[in-house]
């Protein structure tokens, strides 16, 4: 911002109006321009009547200079309709109906003209945009046609100024004052489509305008109310009442309303510093500079960077580690509303230092007891309280003396070193800038112990630019490693899929504020979602929008880049915009100079890309709906033409363009293609996103046979995603399966019908509804045989075996599972993994692993367990591998397999988090931990039991139906080890109830065995002996030889003798194989220990 020349300074000093120097500087008014101003201009600038008369009279006494050439006005670029964030001021006259009845039409015309004139002046003074009037209401926008820093604050201040001006400037009739116009004002902030569509026609569409109008109805006369968004954005600058809830016409019930009480004058102390991540080099530089400053080499440093990049965090972190008790820190907080208020940051700092208690120093003592006249002038210039009757004009000489006084106070006002922190220096007024320059010059001359740090944005002029010894530090975006660390602090232990994490990192562009905004929004969600739109932090929006508003060439080009959202050649951009490719380069060069885009070389071709994803998001946000749809339609057409080879086309990108363009036919085709492709790569979140997109689009198309077939593919894909992400037991999984069966039968698609029947069988199995699962398995097998579908005969056979396993029929289970596994052919059947959500061979092997363990073939059990994992790894199907690992650790907990489970679980957790497979993650967190507590000699500690309870809760949350009896047996075992007999008994009672209600009985002998231990712990030995025998009998009937061995060992330990030891030996000999695991080792040790010498 250029400073006024000495001529205007001398002129203002001569007439006692030096304090207007900053105002004229802010408006770029020099002496030649001053001569051109008339009464209306001076009134618009906010000068009082006396100041205007004094200034105009003095101008008339000056000799006439050579007439300056009239300024050349550039034709403004046509303002397109844009989606903008704006603050809307709606002002209404109180009692306008009564007023019109009391005055003639001519008088009302005078009243309304006065009203509109004052509103127009205030709007211009505060950089608002007067849209027009609605009856006796006026509407002023802030944030349009150009975005200014703190436009919501400017709106609130303009509202106060407007009411004050209408109260002070009375309406006059025939030259005599009559009355002032009372008003009430409502302010709302939000999005609106705004711009000039053609000619001078103004368009303003959006609920924010209606909200502002409704809000003013609850304001008292001469008061202002705002909505919650405005209050949130201005809470650090404006004092508000407690929130009120009002029911306003056309607005949601209980709309939050805040009454404006005034502007904040006190300065809040610095917030507790956030964790400083990724700024070690910058922090070290600050420490080195501070060391130099304390040695008598004063330092000035400007820290610059985009909004939200971490400037304040860096400085507050630096201040938090300073331990010198004699160190003085002066915080100068610059505000958007203070750019025309001379020395406002200094005034606020002095006001804070001189108020608060009886020991607080006075202004005089703080400033070193200056002469009373100078103190009065300084207080007046700063806007601080002054004795009545001392309000006199401040001369240019006074201003010089005041700046000198304040400079000496900053340098010498403390016994120890001084550090001045100027926050948001881009909003510093001219007098504050001049004061800081003088202070730095004097400090260097005197060798003062002083460091001044100014934090500002890149598009702001540096206060000390060009001065010797001045330092500039530019904060760059955080690198990916530091971004990951920051995200870890937000998410903690909460699992976040890798695709969501990558999406956050991409959109944040290394900006910590954006990263925290996206991270916190995701952390608060119940489930991960890549499609949700997060509002860009307001400070970032303002910063980027200011640059956009400065574009004079290439707005359409940068909007096309935002829509394409990838590096684009001039030829592609020209195709999207339907322009000559030769016209692209000048626009690209102009945009490059703004810093909004950069060029990248790809395969020998230069492409343009928006510099940061955050910039892209702001630009995209401002493209209004109709224009946005048109650009996406053009992008779809251009990309399909530009990449004529289908292999080079990306269906996910094309689907997004088609979707926004509302090209539903292409949306279905492309989104379905993208979803199925992603599903094959186990990218479940992304697959679900595009399949949902296709599903929404197909609802808008007629029900032709072709569309039904596409719909069936969509439903089948969504069912696979649902099963893989949230488990087979969800209601949505059953609903999708039912839809698929019905649609497949309509189309006569037997394969898809069988696929859906398999999904419904699996849903019933996981819901522990084994009778229903048996019905679906039999229907599946019968339908497959009828249609001679060998693949589904194989699957139906497996289904029969899986149900039999859970119902303790291990003979039927192993016969069918072995048969089904033998029919598997990887080349022919691999695709089923993507259709079902799991691989056929993997799930066969899982149940064979568990069944063979029960029936005593421990080595074969381990073989199938290893095969299920390694086969899944080989085929590269993440869900199958996570599932295989989950079942392996579940059985391992029952079998007490020990430390090997932790290794398997670690990989399962990583897979679960990467692909958002929550069931697998919960299993892997719970069962190895239980095993650890069961195997170690010392009992569990209270903290471990609390931890266990949390893990159990998480498991039951994602898997509430099956494997309850197994979990009950493990809880009971751990509880007994913790001497919690009641807890063990409660768990076993719950397990028995689940066995009864579901028919899941494969762990029944184990529950009986543990009930015997509970009885023994209570001293009920007869009951314990009876239950041990029941456990042995139950295991024997089910052919569960391993559990029979376990029960026999318990009997021998409780009643050692030749018969019981021999029974253990016989049970051990019945085992088909020995894996040297917990049960066989325990049995062998018992035999050796209890046998006679």
mmCIF file of N, CA and C in Angstrom, residues 114 165-173 176-181:
data_model
loop_
_atom_site.group_PDB
_atom_site.id
_atom_site.type_symbol
_atom_site.label_atom_id
_atom_site.label_comp_id
_atom_site.label_asym_id
_atom_site.label_seq_id
_atom_site.Cartn_x
_atom_site.Cartn_y
_atom_site.Cartn_z
ATOM 1 N N UNK A 114 -32.576 9.499 2.773
ATOM 2 C CA UNK A 114 -31.569 9.635 3.829
ATOM 3 C C UNK A 114 -31.093 8.254 4.294
ATOM 4 N N UNK A 165 -24.637 5.744 12.786
ATOM 5 C CA UNK A 165 -24.775 6.871 11.855
ATOM 6 C C UNK A 165 -26.233 7.320 11.733
ATOM 7 N N UNK A 166 -27.161 6.368 11.678
ATOM 8 C CA UNK A 166 -28.574 6.726 11.587
ATOM 9 C C UNK A 166 -29.070 7.397 12.865
ATOM 10 N N UNK A 167 -28.446 7.049 14.001
ATOM 11 C CA UNK A 167 -28.828 7.676 15.261
ATOM 12 C C UNK A 167 -28.264 9.093 15.373
ATOM 13 N N UNK A 168 -27.058 9.294 14.846
ATOM 14 C CA UNK A 168 -26.404 10.602 14.981
ATOM 15 C C UNK A 168 -26.844 11.590 13.899
ATOM 16 N N UNK A 169 -27.094 11.104 12.700
ATOM 17 C CA UNK A 169 -27.409 11.999 11.580
ATOM 18 C C UNK A 169 -28.927 12.023 11.386
ATOM 19 N N UNK A 170 -29.542 13.044 11.923
ATOM 20 C CA UNK A 170 -30.996 13.129 11.922
ATOM 21 C C UNK A 170 -31.533 13.443 10.536
ATOM 22 N N UNK A 171 -32.713 12.954 10.265
ATOM 23 C CA UNK A 171 -33.413 13.304 9.041
ATOM 24 C C UNK A 171 -33.825 14.771 9.118
ATOM 25 N N UNK A 172 -33.612 15.508 8.056
ATOM 26 C CA UNK A 172 -33.959 16.938 8.055
ATOM 27 C C UNK A 172 -35.046 17.216 7.042
ATOM 28 N N UNK A 173 -36.004 18.062 7.459
ATOM 29 C CA UNK A 173 -37.056 18.555 6.577
ATOM 30 C C UNK A 173 -36.899 20.057 6.453
ATOM 31 N N UNK A 176 -34.194 21.647 8.715
ATOM 32 C CA UNK A 176 -34.186 21.502 10.176
ATOM 33 C C UNK A 176 -34.216 20.011 10.547
ATOM 34 N N UNK A 177 -33.450 19.715 11.614
ATOM 35 C CA UNK A 177 -33.380 18.325 12.073
ATOM 36 C C UNK A 177 -34.703 17.913 12.665
ATOM 37 N N UNK A 178 -35.080 16.680 12.430
ATOM 38 C CA UNK A 178 -36.370 16.199 12.907
ATOM 39 C C UNK A 178 -36.231 14.994 13.832
ATOM 40 N N UNK A 179 -35.747 13.842 13.333
ATOM 41 C CA UNK A 179 -35.662 12.633 14.157
ATOM 42 C C UNK A 179 -34.661 11.670 13.539
ATOM 43 N N UNK A 180 -34.266 10.687 14.312
ATOM 44 C CA UNK A 180 -33.387 9.665 13.762
ATOM 45 C C UNK A 180 -34.207 8.422 13.402
ATOM 46 N N UNK A 181 -33.633 7.591 12.528
ATOM 47 C CA UNK A 181 -34.333 6.395 12.034
ATOM 48 C C UNK A 181 -33.905 5.197 12.870
#
